[in-house]
Amino acid sequence: MLSENMTKALNEQISFEIYSSYIYLQMAAWFDNKSLSGFANWMKVQAQEELAHSMIFYNYVNERGMMVEFDAIPKPKTEYVKPVDVFKSALAHEHIVTERINYLMGLAIEEKDYATKSRLDWFIDEQVEEESSAHEIIDKLELIGDHTQSLFMFDKEMAARIFNTPAPLVGK
Ligand code: FEO
């Protein structure tokens, strides 16, 4: 059984992951509107990943015999100037996610809730990857600068991203 405090914190994270999905889907719409369908694809896959993250927490709260409860989802930002700004915003968002996961981990350790700690280990590793991939894309976009042909080539590369079910959801 989870403590009330931990249940509340995990439930907030479920909604935050759905909010993350919403943000990335809005970013996909921005790219689609600019006819950069490869970047839009990357963002759609990211939105799917965030929804999967919410389901990992959803399943966990449920498995521990507690009730899942959602919060309202805020409206995501819609206006950006350049592709690199979108990814800078994505990286800033991932920094917030990392802080939240670290907070949850701290809470699990404080409460000696080792099952929750074990579940959160996956997210700690995942956040390293999330930040690193956003960082890499920002670096590439900064190198590309205003070179349109290179941007279109990178867009093609981004079209190759596919969604893979995260390990904690396989078979669930
Ligand atoms: Fe669910 Fe991008 O962290």
PDB file of C-alpha atoms and ligand atoms in Angstrom:
ATOM      1  CA  MET A   1       0.000   0.000   0.000  1.00  0.00           C
ATOM      2  CA  LEU A   2       1.157   3.521  -0.765  1.00  0.00           C
ATOM      3  CA  SER A   3       1.054   6.371   1.762  1.00  0.00           C
ATOM      4  CA  GLU A   4      -1.509   9.097   1.084  1.00  0.00           C
ATOM      5  CA  ASN A   5       1.319  11.518   0.495  1.00  0.00           C
ATOM      6  CA  MET A   6       2.962   9.261  -2.080  1.00  0.00           C
ATOM      7  CA  THR A   7      -0.366   8.499  -3.796  1.00  0.00           C
ATOM      8  CA  LYS A   8      -1.040  12.224  -4.168  1.00  0.00           C
ATOM      9  CA  ALA A   9       2.454  12.876  -5.543  1.00  0.00           C
ATOM     10  CA  LEU A  10       2.245   9.959  -8.023  1.00  0.00           C
ATOM     11  CA  ASN A  11      -1.218  11.025  -9.155  1.00  0.00           C
ATOM     12  CA  GLU A  12       0.108  14.536  -9.801  1.00  0.00           C
ATOM     13  CA  GLN A  13       2.877  12.986 -11.880  1.00  0.00           C
ATOM     14  CA  ILE A  14       0.352  10.992 -13.954  1.00  0.00           C
ATOM     15  CA  SER A  15      -1.329  14.258 -14.956  1.00  0.00           C
ATOM     16  CA  PHE A  16       2.034  15.960 -15.503  1.00  0.00           C
ATOM     17  CA  GLU A  17       3.081  13.218 -17.943  1.00  0.00           C
ATOM     18  CA  ILE A  18      -0.231  13.664 -19.801  1.00  0.00           C
ATOM     19  CA  TYR A  19       0.445  17.419 -19.823  1.00  0.00           C
ATOM     20  CA  SER A  20       3.911  16.648 -21.277  1.00  0.00           C
ATOM     21  CA  SER A  21       2.250  14.612 -24.027  1.00  0.00           C
ATOM     22  CA  TYR A  22      -0.091  17.515 -24.717  1.00  0.00           C
ATOM     23  CA  ILE A  23       2.849  19.954 -24.957  1.00  0.00           C
ATOM     24  CA  TYR A  24       4.712  17.726 -27.426  1.00  0.00           C
ATOM     25  CA  LEU A  25       1.615  17.145 -29.531  1.00  0.00           C
ATOM     26  CA  GLN A  26       1.160  20.914 -29.748  1.00  0.00           C
ATOM     27  CA  MET A  27       4.813  21.196 -30.796  1.00  0.00           C
ATOM     28  CA  ALA A  28       4.087  18.564 -33.492  1.00  0.00           C
ATOM     29  CA  ALA A  29       1.218  20.737 -34.718  1.00  0.00           C
ATOM     30  CA  TRP A  30       3.593  23.724 -34.931  1.00  0.00           C
ATOM     31  CA  PHE A  31       5.999  21.702 -37.105  1.00  0.00           C
ATOM     32  CA  ASP A  32       3.164  20.298 -39.241  1.00  0.00           C
ATOM     33  CA  ASN A  33       1.979  23.857 -39.788  1.00  0.00           C
ATOM     34  CA  LYS A  34       5.465  24.716 -41.092  1.00  0.00           C
ATOM     35  CA  SER A  35       5.480  21.619 -43.362  1.00  0.00           C
ATOM     36  CA  LEU A  36       8.351  20.098 -41.370  1.00  0.00           C
ATOM     37  CA  SER A  37       6.743  16.673 -41.147  1.00  0.00           C
ATOM     38  CA  GLY A  38       9.882  14.876 -39.913  1.00  0.00           C
ATOM     39  CA  PHE A  39      10.143  17.106 -36.837  1.00  0.00           C
ATOM     40  CA  ALA A  40       6.374  16.758 -36.395  1.00  0.00           C
ATOM     41  CA  ASN A  41       6.811  12.967 -36.452  1.00  0.00           C
ATOM     42  CA  TRP A  42       9.546  13.169 -33.791  1.00  0.00           C
ATOM     43  CA  MET A  43       7.235  15.218 -31.584  1.00  0.00           C
ATOM     44  CA  LYS A  44       4.284  12.850 -32.135  1.00  0.00           C
ATOM     45  CA  VAL A  45       6.446   9.927 -31.046  1.00  0.00           C
ATOM     46  CA  GLN A  46       7.544  11.977 -28.023  1.00  0.00           C
ATOM     47  CA  ALA A  47       3.875  12.645 -27.196  1.00  0.00           C
ATOM     48  CA  GLN A  48       3.225   8.874 -27.359  1.00  0.00           C
ATOM     49  CA  GLU A  49       6.181   8.271 -25.032  1.00  0.00           C
ATOM     50  CA  GLU A  50       4.838  10.743 -22.487  1.00  0.00           C
ATOM     51  CA  LEU A  51       1.445   9.089 -22.556  1.00  0.00           C
ATOM     52  CA  ALA A  52       3.227   5.771 -21.981  1.00  0.00           C
ATOM     53  CA  HIS A  53       5.034   7.340 -18.992  1.00  0.00           C
ATOM     54  CA  SER A  54       1.680   8.377 -17.540  1.00  0.00           C
ATOM     55  CA  MET A  55       0.414   4.801 -17.984  1.00  0.00           C
ATOM     56  CA  ILE A  56       3.442   3.364 -16.162  1.00  0.00           C
ATOM     57  CA  PHE A  57       2.536   5.530 -13.152  1.00  0.00           C
ATOM     58  CA  TYR A  58      -1.188   4.786 -13.643  1.00  0.00           C
ATOM     59  CA  ASN A  59      -0.571   1.021 -13.577  1.00  0.00           C
ATOM     60  CA  TYR A  60       1.720   1.356 -10.584  1.00  0.00           C
ATOM     61  CA  VAL A  61      -0.770   3.349  -8.456  1.00  0.00           C
ATOM     62  CA  ASN A  62      -3.472   0.869  -9.418  1.00  0.00           C
ATOM     63  CA  GLU A  63      -1.273  -2.169  -8.692  1.00  0.00           C
ATOM     64  CA  ARG A  64      -0.563  -0.781  -5.229  1.00  0.00           C
ATOM     65  CA  GLY A  65      -4.303  -0.724  -4.516  1.00  0.00           C
ATOM     66  CA  MET A  66      -4.760   3.049  -4.667  1.00  0.00           C
ATOM     67  CA  MET A  67      -7.106   5.154  -6.762  1.00  0.00           C
ATOM     68  CA  VAL A  68      -5.848   7.049  -9.810  1.00  0.00           C
ATOM     69  CA  GLU A  69      -7.128  10.622  -9.868  1.00  0.00           C
ATOM     70  CA  PHE A  70      -6.465  13.148 -12.633  1.00  0.00           C
ATOM     71  CA  ASP A  71      -5.863  16.900 -12.474  1.00  0.00           C
ATOM     72  CA  ALA A  72      -6.905  19.480 -15.081  1.00  0.00           C
ATOM     73  CA  ILE A  73      -4.412  19.780 -17.968  1.00  0.00           C
ATOM     74  CA  PRO A  74      -3.254  23.350 -18.745  1.00  0.00           C
ATOM     75  CA  LYS A  75      -3.221  24.739 -22.287  1.00  0.00           C
ATOM     76  CA  PRO A  76       0.212  24.276 -23.896  1.00  0.00           C
ATOM     77  CA  LYS A  77       2.243  27.090 -25.491  1.00  0.00           C
ATOM     78  CA  THR A  78       1.454  27.425 -29.208  1.00  0.00           C
ATOM     79  CA  GLU A  79       3.789  30.138 -30.522  1.00  0.00           C
ATOM     80  CA  TYR A  80       7.437  29.611 -31.417  1.00  0.00           C
ATOM     81  CA  VAL A  81       9.763  31.485 -33.750  1.00  0.00           C
ATOM     82  CA  LYS A  82      12.252  28.839 -34.957  1.00  0.00           C
ATOM     83  CA  PRO A  83      12.619  25.037 -34.740  1.00  0.00           C
ATOM     84  CA  VAL A  84      15.497  25.433 -32.291  1.00  0.00           C
ATOM     85  CA  ASP A  85      13.220  27.429 -29.949  1.00  0.00           C
ATOM     86  CA  VAL A  86      10.771  24.513 -29.861  1.00  0.00           C
ATOM     87  CA  PHE A  87      13.520  22.124 -28.782  1.00  0.00           C
ATOM     88  CA  LYS A  88      14.894  24.612 -26.235  1.00  0.00           C
ATOM     89  CA  SER A  89      11.417  24.729 -24.753  1.00  0.00           C
ATOM     90  CA  ALA A  90      11.282  20.901 -24.825  1.00  0.00           C
ATOM     91  CA  LEU A  91      14.618  20.691 -22.967  1.00  0.00           C
ATOM     92  CA  ALA A  92      13.454  23.238 -20.365  1.00  0.00           C
ATOM     93  CA  HIS A  93      10.340  21.111 -19.872  1.00  0.00           C
ATOM     94  CA  GLU A  94      12.426  17.951 -19.438  1.00  0.00           C
ATOM     95  CA  HIS A  95      14.482  19.721 -16.748  1.00  0.00           C
ATOM     96  CA  ILE A  96      11.220  20.252 -14.841  1.00  0.00           C
ATOM     97  CA  VAL A  97      10.281  16.584 -15.324  1.00  0.00           C
ATOM     98  CA  THR A  98      13.691  15.536 -13.984  1.00  0.00           C
ATOM     99  CA  GLU A  99      13.230  17.728 -10.901  1.00  0.00           C
ATOM    100  CA  ARG A 100       9.818  16.153 -10.312  1.00  0.00           C
ATOM    101  CA  ILE A 101      11.165  12.595 -10.660  1.00  0.00           C
ATOM    102  CA  ASN A 102      14.013  13.462  -8.282  1.00  0.00           C
ATOM    103  CA  TYR A 103      11.466  14.837  -5.806  1.00  0.00           C
ATOM    104  CA  LEU A 104       9.439  11.607  -6.013  1.00  0.00           C
ATOM    105  CA  MET A 105      12.610   9.571  -5.499  1.00  0.00           C
ATOM    106  CA  GLY A 106      13.484  11.661  -2.436  1.00  0.00           C
ATOM    107  CA  LEU A 107      10.008  11.067  -1.051  1.00  0.00           C
ATOM    108  CA  ALA A 108      10.239   7.297  -1.656  1.00  0.00           C
ATOM    109  CA  ILE A 109      13.595   7.163   0.157  1.00  0.00           C
ATOM    110  CA  GLU A 110      12.271   9.286   3.040  1.00  0.00           C
ATOM    111  CA  GLU A 111       9.236   6.999   3.421  1.00  0.00           C
ATOM    112  CA  LYS A 112      11.368   3.835   3.023  1.00  0.00           C
ATOM    113  CA  ASP A 113       9.002   2.937   0.168  1.00  0.00           C
ATOM    114  CA  TYR A 114      11.404   0.657  -1.715  1.00  0.00           C
ATOM    115  CA  ALA A 115       8.842  -0.608  -4.259  1.00  0.00           C
ATOM    116  CA  THR A 116       8.191   2.957  -5.419  1.00  0.00           C
ATOM    117  CA  LYS A 117      11.914   3.635  -5.422  1.00  0.00           C
ATOM    118  CA  SER A 118      12.417   0.616  -7.676  1.00  0.00           C
ATOM    119  CA  ARG A 119       9.706   1.848 -10.092  1.00  0.00           C
ATOM    120  CA  LEU A 120      11.279   5.311 -10.133  1.00  0.00           C
ATOM    121  CA  ASP A 121      14.745   3.943 -10.993  1.00  0.00           C
ATOM    122  CA  TRP A 122      13.513   3.444 -14.582  1.00  0.00           C
ATOM    123  CA  PHE A 123      12.411   7.087 -14.762  1.00  0.00           C
ATOM    124  CA  ILE A 124      15.730   8.355 -13.386  1.00  0.00           C
ATOM    125  CA  ASP A 125      17.536   6.630 -16.279  1.00  0.00           C
ATOM    126  CA  GLU A 126      14.872   7.703 -18.774  1.00  0.00           C
ATOM    127  CA  GLN A 127      15.337  11.370 -17.857  1.00  0.00           C
ATOM    128  CA  VAL A 128      19.058  11.190 -18.652  1.00  0.00           C
ATOM    129  CA  GLU A 129      18.082  10.010 -22.149  1.00  0.00           C
ATOM    130  CA  GLU A 130      15.274  12.545 -22.544  1.00  0.00           C
ATOM    131  CA  GLU A 131      17.534  15.488 -21.716  1.00  0.00           C
ATOM    132  CA  SER A 132      20.397  14.152 -23.806  1.00  0.00           C
ATOM    133  CA  SER A 133      18.321  13.687 -26.984  1.00  0.00           C
ATOM    134  CA  ALA A 134      16.781  17.190 -26.734  1.00  0.00           C
ATOM    135  CA  HIS A 135      20.295  18.595 -26.161  1.00  0.00           C
ATOM    136  CA  GLU A 136      21.702  16.821 -29.206  1.00  0.00           C
ATOM    137  CA  ILE A 137      18.922  18.120 -31.451  1.00  0.00           C
ATOM    138  CA  ILE A 138      19.456  21.695 -30.188  1.00  0.00           C
ATOM    139  CA  ASP A 139      23.191  21.406 -30.924  1.00  0.00           C
ATOM    140  CA  LYS A 140      22.479  20.187 -34.470  1.00  0.00           C
ATOM    141  CA  LEU A 141      19.884  22.903 -35.114  1.00  0.00           C
ATOM    142  CA  GLU A 142      22.318  25.556 -33.895  1.00  0.00           C
ATOM    143  CA  LEU A 143      24.980  24.213 -36.267  1.00  0.00           C
ATOM    144  CA  ILE A 144      22.460  24.256 -39.129  1.00  0.00           C
ATOM    145  CA  GLY A 145      21.510  27.866 -38.366  1.00  0.00           C
ATOM    146  CA  ASP A 146      19.706  29.436 -41.335  1.00  0.00           C
ATOM    147  CA  HIS A 147      20.868  26.811 -43.847  1.00  0.00           C
ATOM    148  CA  THR A 148      17.479  25.682 -45.237  1.00  0.00           C
ATOM    149  CA  GLN A 149      18.789  22.693 -47.204  1.00  0.00           C
ATOM    150  CA  SER A 150      20.452  21.225 -44.102  1.00  0.00           C
ATOM    151  CA  LEU A 151      17.246  21.798 -42.130  1.00  0.00           C
ATOM    152  CA  PHE A 152      15.269  19.795 -44.713  1.00  0.00           C
ATOM    153  CA  MET A 153      17.865  17.005 -44.572  1.00  0.00           C
ATOM    154  CA  PHE A 154      17.605  16.923 -40.780  1.00  0.00           C
ATOM    155  CA  ASP A 155      13.801  16.907 -41.103  1.00  0.00           C
ATOM    156  CA  LYS A 156      14.085  13.702 -43.176  1.00  0.00           C
ATOM    157  CA  GLU A 157      16.248  12.142 -40.459  1.00  0.00           C
ATOM    158  CA  MET A 158      13.665  13.048 -37.790  1.00  0.00           C
ATOM    159  CA  ALA A 159      10.965  11.282 -39.835  1.00  0.00           C
ATOM    160  CA  ALA A 160      12.601   7.933 -39.032  1.00  0.00           C
ATOM    161  CA  ARG A 161      11.791   7.983 -35.321  1.00  0.00           C
ATOM    162  CA  ILE A 162       9.329   5.275 -34.271  1.00  0.00           C
ATOM    163  CA  PHE A 163       7.565   4.607 -30.988  1.00  0.00           C
ATOM    164  CA  ASN A 164       8.809   1.668 -28.936  1.00  0.00           C
ATOM    165  CA  THR A 165       6.742   0.512 -25.987  1.00  0.00           C
ATOM    166  CA  PRO A 166       8.775   1.262 -22.828  1.00  0.00           C
ATOM    167  CA  ALA A 167       9.922  -1.874 -20.968  1.00  0.00           C
ATOM    168  CA  PRO A 168       7.649  -1.344 -17.899  1.00  0.00           C
ATOM    169  CA  LEU A 169       4.573  -1.417 -20.184  1.00  0.00           C
ATOM    170  CA  VAL A 170       5.516  -4.485 -22.238  1.00  0.00           C
ATOM    171  CA  GLY A 171       2.881  -7.187 -21.660  1.00  0.00           C
ATOM    172  CA  LYS A 172       0.661  -4.823 -19.604  1.00  0.00           C
TER     173      LYS A 172
HETATM  174 FE1  FEO B   1       7.987  11.715 -19.213  1.00  0.00          FE
HETATM  175 FE2  FEO B   1       9.840  13.440 -21.103  1.00  0.00          FE
HETATM  176  O1  FEO B   1       9.483  12.717 -19.434  1.00  0.00           O
END
